[in-house]
Amino acid sequence: MTVPGVPVLPAQPRPGLRPDPDWFRTAVFYEALLRSFADSDADGVGDFRGLTSRLDYLAWLGVDAIWIPPFYPSPMRDGGYDIADYTGVDPRYGTMDDFRALVTSAHERGIRIVIDMVLNHTSAAHPWFEASRHDPDGPYGDFYVWADDDSGYADARIIFVDTERSNWTYDEVRGQYFWHRFFSHQPDLNYNNPAVVAAVHEVVRFWARTGVDGFRLDAIPYLVEEEGTNCENLPGTHRLIAGLREMLDREFPGTITIAEANQWPADVVAYFGSPDAPECTMCFHFPVMPRIFSALREGTATAIRDVLRETPPIPAHGQWGTFLRNHDELTLEMVTDAERERMYRWYAPQDRMRANVGIRRRLAPLLGDSRAELELAHVLLLSLPGSPCLYYGDEIAMGEDIWLPDRDAVRTPMQWDRSANMGFSACADPAALTLPLIDADDYADRCVADALADPDSLLHFLRRVLRVRREHPVLGRGDFQLREVSDPAVLAHTRTEDPAAAGREAGQTLVCLANLADRPVEAGVELPELAGWATRTVLATRPHAAPPAVDTRGRLTVTLPARGYWWLAAAPNREEER
């Protein structure tokens, strides 16, 4: 399908989906915010048909899976995370047939679909909550957490400190307080009620039957409440997630679950479960993300190294999920107070740039639109343990609008070309757009069409890097090991794949190097078991530089430019063996 304003792309292969239960290990995910991605019917709101029309672009880029945030009917007081109907499609986005067509078209291109499942709460407009308010003794009366006063669960922290003063809100209709860990218009479901558990399983089954490939489980640490605790990560919560996983594995094998648990790795690792009772297939690694940004300003890899050393091992069935930015604020919950203050000073000097306990800015403006830093950040993301997730628009270095409310600053329409509304919508009235277009200097005119026409653009760079990653699956499933380096500015690690796991006679070893400093660095990297090995360049800031060999003492000496990177494939030196 030809998209007006976007150059016709070369024919894309349509390999379909391979029946691989471990597909997620080497996958690159792409978050497409539906309402802001592409509008097909000129009403100003992105929709399923619009997203479907851009699948060839995402296939060209090299995306393996699309994560779509909530598209269910919603009052839209929290970007759709306030769900009013779990098994419907908001008419603004199309129909159920449009959704099914998207899944089919994506699968034809070898792209999988992951959708959000918000288990912790519903909208106050959900029929379940309306029934619970008006008929306490009815079938939905116990679907939510009610109390006669607001003294319960006093040890639970308030998450949205900008807007909420309590986790309890009084309901005039029922004459009781209801519990909510997030906004007061999002009452929490009561998972002590077996009927709630059964209802949620039916919701997940409904969407699994459409052929989706996975579910991102939103805000799961807060599912269960218990007095005398902080109501986070409780055993009952883990039993619920394990039960959901057991149902999916039995009825829809190969369907993954991704935990959104903004916690320290020592707590998050529990959401993988155990070999006997697996829980989530993947878990987002929140703490590593702010350390990447800290390291770029400190000019040293220490922060990244420290958080990776503190990350515990995970079960063999699990995988971390990593990201630089997404539709939420850049959360600073998992940093120290001193680290948070430095991050605010570096990246959010204006109050309007902050939200909750974080920063509501996009990637390119955060990094001062520095091409070197944008490249390095993505190279780090793609080489660290886990499956990476890109955020729509970051591939063309889109801007932000900090004057929009809450997190809408980073949710503006995708910029496709220089036609009206930047190709996002043929809507005649710009005021009808889901959000205003970016009008900031240097960012307003950026678009996919221009980036496609420029072989040196960030978009083409990312496409090349994604292709390199796909050609080296060791980056997704190989063992990870930090390496000792003579200069703390350099992060050095190896990714090594066992030959048996690779299905080949020989596995692969990649040495990944990144210079976080804004100065050139010469460093020695300790690789004792690779002594005498040769290397070849897989990816580099200076691709034509001669790759260094590992000397007989097991040391690799390398010179990296400012914000430079180098991926080296290492193998025994066959000439020396002869």
XYZ file of C-alpha atoms in Angstrom:
578
model
C 0.000 0.000 0.000
C 1.372 3.418 -0.976
C 1.272 5.937 1.864
C 0.980 9.559 0.661
C 4.096 11.546 1.462
C 6.234 8.517 2.291
C 8.563 7.138 -0.419
C 7.652 3.739 -1.808
C 9.845 1.215 -0.031
C 11.481 -1.796 -1.637
C 9.380 -4.946 -1.522
C 9.629 -6.473 1.938
C 9.915 -10.198 2.618
C 6.819 -11.727 4.165
C 8.233 -14.721 6.032
C 5.304 -15.202 8.382
C 5.891 -16.418 11.908
C 8.122 -19.301 12.823
C 6.814 -21.624 15.580
C 9.591 -20.638 17.975
C 8.650 -20.535 21.678
C 11.838 -18.551 22.384
C 11.181 -15.877 19.735
C 11.308 -13.117 22.350
C 14.981 -13.711 23.185
C 16.292 -12.179 19.968
C 13.350 -9.850 19.296
C 13.446 -6.065 19.059
C 10.167 -4.565 20.264
C 8.682 -1.250 19.109
C 6.084 0.623 21.133
C 3.496 2.216 18.839
C 1.112 4.514 20.712
C -1.995 3.840 18.650
C -3.763 7.178 18.956
C -0.611 9.048 17.927
C 0.857 6.767 15.254
C -1.212 7.036 12.057
C -4.781 8.174 11.382
C -6.599 6.432 8.502
C -9.993 8.147 8.595
C -9.112 11.845 9.038
C -10.741 12.202 12.455
C -7.453 13.280 14.074
C -6.947 10.079 16.088
C -4.573 7.268 15.172
C -6.206 3.892 14.606
C -5.645 0.250 13.716
C -5.967 0.787 9.981
C -3.387 3.548 10.198
C -0.956 1.296 12.051
C -1.593 -1.508 9.548
C -0.734 0.859 6.683
C 2.706 1.437 8.252
C 3.655 -2.201 8.807
C 5.941 -2.242 5.763
C 7.870 0.659 7.300
C 8.324 -1.243 10.559
C 9.329 -4.391 8.658
C 11.881 -2.313 6.717
C 13.228 -0.898 9.978
C 13.747 -4.404 11.335
C 11.181 -4.584 14.124
C 10.231 -8.058 15.380
C 7.273 -7.182 17.613
C 4.936 -4.224 18.143
C 3.769 -3.373 21.638
C 0.439 -1.530 21.556
C -0.677 0.296 24.743
C -4.376 0.109 25.723
C -6.929 0.606 22.974
C -9.970 -0.442 24.980
C -13.003 1.816 25.575
C -11.897 4.383 28.130
C -12.686 7.858 29.489
C -9.019 8.587 28.607
C -8.194 10.188 31.939
C -4.962 8.149 32.034
C -4.054 7.612 28.412
C -6.323 4.567 28.134
C -4.964 2.781 31.200
C -8.335 3.586 32.772
C -10.242 0.769 31.067
C -14.032 0.792 30.868
C -14.411 -2.451 28.881
C -11.737 -5.161 28.792
C -13.082 -6.940 25.710
C -13.919 -4.013 23.468
C -12.150 -1.711 21.028
C -12.627 2.006 21.500
C -14.484 3.213 18.368
C -11.885 5.950 17.971
C -9.396 3.244 17.016
C -11.614 1.137 14.765
C -13.339 -2.195 15.189
C -12.516 -5.695 16.314
C -12.257 -6.656 12.648
C -9.652 -3.903 12.187
C -7.688 -5.317 15.110
C -7.802 -8.843 13.717
C -6.693 -7.544 10.316
C -3.717 -5.853 11.978
C -2.670 -9.083 13.684
C -2.954 -11.024 10.425
C -1.043 -8.415 8.393
C 1.706 -8.147 11.006
C 2.117 -11.922 11.128
C 2.437 -12.050 7.340
C 5.475 -9.791 7.719
C 6.984 -11.817 10.533
C 6.026 -9.173 13.113
C 4.368 -10.188 16.370
C 1.800 -8.233 18.369
C 1.938 -7.612 22.114
C -0.886 -5.771 23.860
C -1.270 -4.199 27.278
C -3.319 -5.955 29.941
C -4.082 -3.732 32.926
C -4.715 -6.152 35.776
C -4.439 -3.917 38.811
C -7.389 -1.571 38.289
C -10.201 -0.495 36.010
C -11.732 2.863 35.264
C -14.381 4.074 37.677
C -16.605 4.033 34.562
C -16.259 0.254 34.162
C -19.618 -1.564 34.515
C -18.075 -3.771 37.186
C -17.382 -0.748 39.370
C -20.770 0.821 38.710
C -22.427 -2.431 39.772
C -20.171 -2.662 42.833
C -21.102 0.861 43.922
C -24.837 0.466 43.493
C -25.313 -3.148 44.595
C -22.868 -4.100 47.391
C -24.584 -7.475 47.838
C -24.726 -8.263 44.124
C -22.356 -10.381 42.001
C -19.913 -7.469 41.579
C -20.204 -6.063 45.076
C -16.887 -7.609 46.124
C -15.004 -6.991 42.847
C -13.159 -4.017 44.385
C -11.473 -3.243 47.714
C -13.929 -1.422 49.985
C -13.624 -0.251 53.596
C -15.621 1.812 56.078
C -12.681 4.143 56.726
C -9.372 5.099 55.112
C -7.033 3.740 57.769
C -6.187 0.429 56.115
C -2.876 -0.517 54.510
C -1.165 2.510 56.009
C 2.311 1.275 55.047
C 1.605 1.431 51.311
C 3.277 4.377 49.604
C 1.425 6.809 47.351
C 2.702 6.417 43.791
C 1.301 9.501 42.051
C 2.478 12.005 44.622
C 1.754 14.924 42.291
C -2.011 14.365 42.335
C -3.021 11.947 45.082
C -2.985 12.505 48.835
C -4.301 9.086 49.812
C -4.731 5.586 48.402
C -8.365 5.674 49.554
C -11.262 7.673 48.077
C -14.759 8.004 49.539
C -17.653 6.987 47.283
C -20.896 8.823 47.991
C -23.045 6.181 46.317
C -21.850 3.168 48.305
C -20.976 5.141 51.416
C -17.547 3.486 51.729
C -13.955 4.095 50.721
C -12.399 2.280 47.784
C -8.693 1.456 47.406
C -6.546 2.681 44.491
C -2.776 2.537 44.089
C -2.839 4.987 41.189
C -5.367 7.695 40.332
C -8.576 8.058 42.335
C -10.579 7.347 39.181
C -8.902 3.917 38.905
C -10.268 1.609 41.639
C -8.202 -1.526 42.317
C -9.675 -4.951 41.661
C -10.071 -7.300 44.630
C -8.021 -10.408 43.879
C -9.033 -12.000 47.177
C -12.297 -12.685 45.332
C -11.975 -15.841 43.152
C -14.600 -14.430 40.812
C -12.228 -11.587 39.929
C -9.440 -14.042 39.117
C -11.791 -16.052 36.907
C -13.041 -12.916 35.130
C -9.490 -11.736 34.379
C -8.546 -15.163 32.990
C -11.524 -14.946 30.653
C -10.397 -11.508 29.475
C -6.903 -12.808 28.685
C -8.374 -15.815 26.870
C -10.544 -13.500 24.781
C -7.518 -11.629 23.413
C -5.282 -14.694 23.135
C -7.867 -16.171 20.783
C -7.327 -13.246 18.396
C -3.784 -14.492 17.817
C -1.822 -11.916 19.805
C 1.656 -13.063 20.745
C 1.959 -11.595 24.198
C 0.686 -9.408 26.992
C 2.469 -6.628 28.829
C 1.147 -6.906 32.380
C 0.795 -3.379 33.703
C 1.638 -2.481 37.319
C 1.560 -6.039 38.647
C 3.411 -5.557 41.980
C 0.246 -4.088 43.529
C -2.375 -6.745 42.812
C -2.821 -7.965 46.395
C -3.154 -6.043 49.675
C -2.176 -7.219 53.143
C -2.109 -5.320 56.422
C 1.307 -4.725 57.948
C 3.024 -4.702 54.536
C 3.735 -2.109 51.871
C 1.284 -4.020 49.626
C 3.933 -4.682 46.996
C 5.351 -7.981 45.695
C 3.265 -10.097 48.061
C 3.128 -13.915 47.785
C -0.515 -13.732 46.726
C 0.467 -11.565 43.761
C 3.010 -14.129 42.620
C 0.450 -16.923 42.894
C -1.901 -14.936 40.652
C 0.745 -14.346 37.979
C 1.844 -17.999 38.092
C -1.781 -19.061 37.616
C -2.163 -16.793 34.594
C 1.065 -18.141 33.086
C -0.047 -21.736 33.647
C -3.293 -21.057 31.796
C -1.503 -19.416 28.850
C 1.128 -22.155 28.585
C -1.590 -24.802 28.589
C -4.085 -23.154 26.261
C -1.966 -20.756 24.151
C 1.641 -22.034 24.150
C 4.242 -19.544 22.954
C 2.251 -16.522 24.171
C 4.526 -14.408 26.348
C 3.909 -12.175 29.347
C 6.003 -9.108 30.168
C 6.077 -7.724 33.700
C 5.951 -3.995 34.238
C 7.321 -3.980 37.765
C 9.183 -0.774 38.570
C 11.212 -2.308 41.374
C 14.797 -3.173 42.199
C 16.127 -6.202 40.287
C 16.311 -8.251 43.495
C 12.514 -7.882 43.778
C 11.697 -8.016 40.078
C 13.506 -11.307 39.523
C 10.792 -13.004 41.570
C 8.319 -12.230 38.770
C 10.087 -14.737 36.544
C 8.912 -17.372 38.995
C 10.675 -20.713 39.165
C 11.114 -23.655 36.781
C 8.298 -25.425 38.626
C 6.018 -22.363 38.787
C 7.054 -19.932 36.033
C 5.518 -16.475 36.078
C 6.466 -13.847 33.483
C 8.423 -14.600 30.327
C 10.073 -11.177 30.452
C 10.470 -8.417 33.036
C 11.422 -4.831 32.311
C 14.739 -3.866 33.902
C 13.859 -0.374 35.084
C 16.997 0.539 37.096
C 19.452 0.093 34.214
C 17.738 2.812 32.153
C 18.479 5.899 34.312
C 22.050 4.631 34.798
C 22.650 4.915 31.053
C 21.650 8.576 31.205
C 23.720 9.148 34.365
C 26.765 7.538 32.789
C 26.579 9.847 29.772
C 26.778 12.923 32.010
C 29.302 11.507 34.462
C 31.540 10.368 31.618
C 32.094 7.027 33.288
C 30.493 3.592 32.975
C 30.494 3.048 36.748
C 26.731 3.501 37.258
C 25.875 0.991 34.523
C 28.484 -1.460 35.754
C 27.230 -1.251 39.344
C 23.557 -1.878 38.543
C 24.441 -4.813 36.282
C 26.623 -6.344 38.993
C 23.736 -5.998 41.441
C 21.305 -7.688 39.059
C 20.744 -11.276 40.228
C 20.697 -14.255 37.875
C 17.343 -15.095 36.337
C 15.780 -18.490 35.538
C 16.638 -20.030 32.191
C 13.088 -19.507 30.945
C 13.240 -15.725 31.495
C 14.569 -12.640 29.728
C 14.994 -9.009 30.729
C 13.282 -6.271 28.751
C 15.201 -3.016 28.267
C 14.374 0.434 26.951
C 15.583 4.025 26.824
C 12.221 5.775 26.695
C 8.529 4.918 26.494
C 5.101 6.538 26.857
C 5.568 7.191 30.587
C 7.883 9.554 32.379
C 11.540 8.575 32.644
C 11.043 7.111 36.097
C 13.530 7.944 38.851
C 11.989 5.781 41.550
C 14.819 3.269 41.393
C 17.667 5.706 42.084
C 19.006 7.276 45.276
C 17.947 10.766 46.348
C 21.349 12.127 45.342
C 21.179 10.426 41.941
C 17.677 11.806 41.405
C 18.792 15.353 42.115
C 21.659 15.025 39.654
C 19.323 13.618 36.998
C 16.922 16.527 37.481
C 19.795 18.989 37.230
C 21.171 17.398 34.082
C 17.988 16.513 32.243
C 15.032 18.412 33.741
C 16.144 21.877 34.868
C 12.606 23.247 34.366
C 9.750 22.133 36.618
C 7.593 21.544 33.523
C 9.985 18.768 32.509
C 9.163 16.738 35.627
C 6.202 14.478 36.431
C 5.563 12.303 39.453
C 9.022 10.933 40.363
C 10.525 11.290 36.929
C 11.157 13.282 33.758
C 8.608 13.704 30.966
C 10.900 14.231 28.019
C 11.747 12.411 24.801
C 15.082 10.821 24.006
C 16.512 13.300 21.492
C 15.877 16.467 23.560
C 17.108 14.677 26.684
C 20.448 14.069 24.998
C 20.689 17.573 23.568
C 20.043 16.196 20.090
C 23.587 14.816 20.103
C 23.960 12.277 17.306
C 26.950 10.707 19.058
C 24.995 10.211 22.285
C 21.890 8.954 20.485
C 23.975 6.349 18.672
C 25.833 5.286 21.797
C 22.646 5.007 23.872
C 21.056 2.729 21.281
C 24.205 0.648 20.872
C 24.257 0.108 24.633
C 20.572 -0.790 24.654
C 21.068 -3.375 21.921
C 24.082 -5.048 23.511
C 23.088 -5.265 27.181
C 21.250 -8.310 28.571
C 17.616 -8.490 27.476
C 15.311 -7.758 24.588
C 15.206 -4.038 23.713
C 12.112 -1.929 23.119
C 12.199 1.206 20.960
C 9.668 4.035 21.316
C 7.870 5.362 18.255
C 9.439 8.512 16.856
C 12.769 8.085 18.612
C 14.167 6.590 15.414
C 13.787 10.012 13.766
C 14.790 11.949 16.924
C 11.331 13.418 17.481
C 10.852 16.273 19.918
C 8.587 16.873 22.904
C 6.045 19.397 24.175
C 6.540 19.980 27.881
C 3.578 22.372 27.927
C 1.110 19.542 27.418
C -0.340 18.037 30.616
C 1.156 15.079 32.460
C 2.897 12.561 30.169
C 1.327 13.817 26.941
C 4.596 15.693 26.465
C 6.031 12.529 24.872
C 2.868 11.246 23.172
C 2.458 13.670 20.260
C 1.589 12.519 16.704
C 4.170 10.639 14.672
C 5.743 12.828 12.000
C 5.631 11.012 8.669
C 6.164 13.705 6.025
C 5.903 17.446 5.413
C 2.281 17.436 4.248
C -0.553 18.775 6.415
C -0.352 17.510 10.005
C 3.067 16.030 9.187
C 1.381 13.131 7.394
C -0.166 11.801 10.598
C -3.731 12.699 9.625
C -5.701 14.228 6.765
C -7.867 15.946 9.373
C -8.887 19.404 8.129
C -8.846 21.007 11.592
C -5.508 20.698 13.435
C -7.372 21.381 16.675
C -9.079 17.992 16.279
C -5.780 16.096 16.421
C -5.376 13.753 19.365
C -2.553 16.033 20.558
C -0.918 19.109 19.017
C 1.993 18.613 16.655
C 5.488 19.508 17.823
C 6.293 23.132 16.989
C 9.664 23.473 18.713
C 12.551 24.817 16.644
C 14.685 22.097 15.028
C 12.090 19.396 15.822
C 8.891 20.531 14.067
C 9.975 19.473 10.569
C 11.556 16.124 11.364
C 9.804 13.287 9.591
C 10.170 9.743 8.314
C 10.163 10.815 4.662
C 13.206 13.063 5.090
C 15.011 10.459 7.180
C 14.367 7.779 4.560
C 15.830 10.031 1.868
C 19.019 10.633 3.875
C 21.274 7.548 4.047
C 23.194 9.163 6.901
C 20.103 9.750 9.063
C 19.580 8.304 12.517
C 16.785 6.191 11.026
C 19.144 4.483 8.579
C 21.726 4.059 11.341
C 19.200 2.269 13.542
C 18.087 0.074 10.664
C 21.710 -0.976 10.102
C 22.236 -1.699 13.798
C 19.032 -3.723 14.037
C 20.177 -5.763 11.055
C 23.538 -6.400 12.731
C 21.759 -7.508 15.896
C 19.522 -9.873 13.955
C 22.614 -11.381 12.288
C 24.160 -11.986 15.738
C 21.563 -13.735 17.927
C 24.205 -14.079 20.638
C 23.221 -10.516 21.604
C 19.790 -11.790 22.563
C 20.471 -15.183 24.037
C 24.177 -15.281 24.870
C 25.716 -15.239 28.326
C 26.714 -11.804 29.604
C 29.940 -11.041 31.441
C 31.316 -7.677 32.526
C 35.042 -7.255 31.877
C 37.729 -5.403 33.789
C 38.907 -2.252 32.003
C 41.840 0.023 32.727
C 39.745 3.185 32.243
C 36.373 3.513 34.068
C 34.962 5.514 31.151
C 34.703 2.316 29.127
C 32.035 -0.309 29.599
C 33.316 -3.655 28.349
C 31.367 -6.887 28.294
C 31.204 -10.112 26.340
C 28.210 -11.984 24.974
C 28.959 -15.672 24.515
C 26.727 -18.377 23.129
C 27.182 -22.009 23.970
C 27.616 -24.087 20.778
C 24.901 -26.539 21.807
C 22.432 -23.732 22.461
C 23.349 -22.143 19.146
C 22.737 -25.371 17.285
C 26.157 -25.113 15.679
C 29.556 -26.710 16.118
C 30.910 -23.419 17.429
C 29.194 -20.704 19.399
C 29.922 -17.014 19.024
C 31.701 -14.521 21.256
C 31.215 -10.776 20.891
C 33.270 -8.201 22.767
C 31.179 -5.041 23.231
C 32.919 -1.775 24.112
C 31.410 1.650 24.823
C 33.175 4.878 25.789
C 30.869 6.989 27.970
C 33.322 9.907 28.107
C 33.284 12.956 25.856
C 37.005 12.424 25.179
C 38.942 9.738 23.316
C 40.082 6.870 25.518
C 42.713 4.189 25.181
C 41.949 1.256 27.429
C 43.022 -2.283 28.131
C 40.333 -4.939 28.509
C 41.040 -8.155 30.391
C 39.943 -11.242 28.408
C 42.110 -14.025 29.828
C 40.241 -16.948 28.248
C 40.531 -15.288 24.824
C 44.324 -14.948 24.899
C 45.747 -14.940 21.389
C 42.345 -14.680 19.724
C 41.741 -12.567 16.642
C 38.840 -10.172 16.242
C 36.830 -8.683 13.418
C 34.634 -5.606 13.467
C 30.884 -6.169 13.653
C 29.895 -2.568 14.465
C 32.003 0.486 15.209
C 31.995 4.262 15.329
C 34.971 4.028 12.969
C 34.179 0.907 10.938
C 37.341 1.081 8.844
C 39.728 1.034 11.804
C 41.819 -2.144 12.046
C 40.313 -4.467 14.701
C 42.736 -5.161 17.564
C 43.736 -8.688 18.522
C 43.794 -10.106 22.037
C 47.428 -10.495 23.062
C 48.942 -13.636 24.519
C 48.368 -12.323 28.059
C 44.648 -12.007 27.390
C 44.534 -8.224 27.082
C 42.744 -6.292 24.349
C 44.053 -2.768 23.881
C 41.636 -0.462 22.121
C 41.279 3.244 21.330
C 37.752 4.594 21.278
C 36.692 8.071 20.149
C 34.541 10.261 22.368
C 31.165 8.494 22.865
C 32.586 5.726 20.704
C 31.580 2.069 20.487
C 33.010 -1.111 19.034
C 31.527 -4.591 18.724
C 34.131 -7.222 17.928
C 33.576 -10.863 17.037
C 36.355 -12.889 18.661
C 37.620 -16.273 17.500
C 40.780 -18.375 17.893
C 43.628 -17.252 15.642
C 43.828 -20.105 13.134
C 47.231 -19.003 11.812
C 48.790 -19.347 15.274
C 47.132 -22.751 15.690
C 48.861 -23.943 12.510
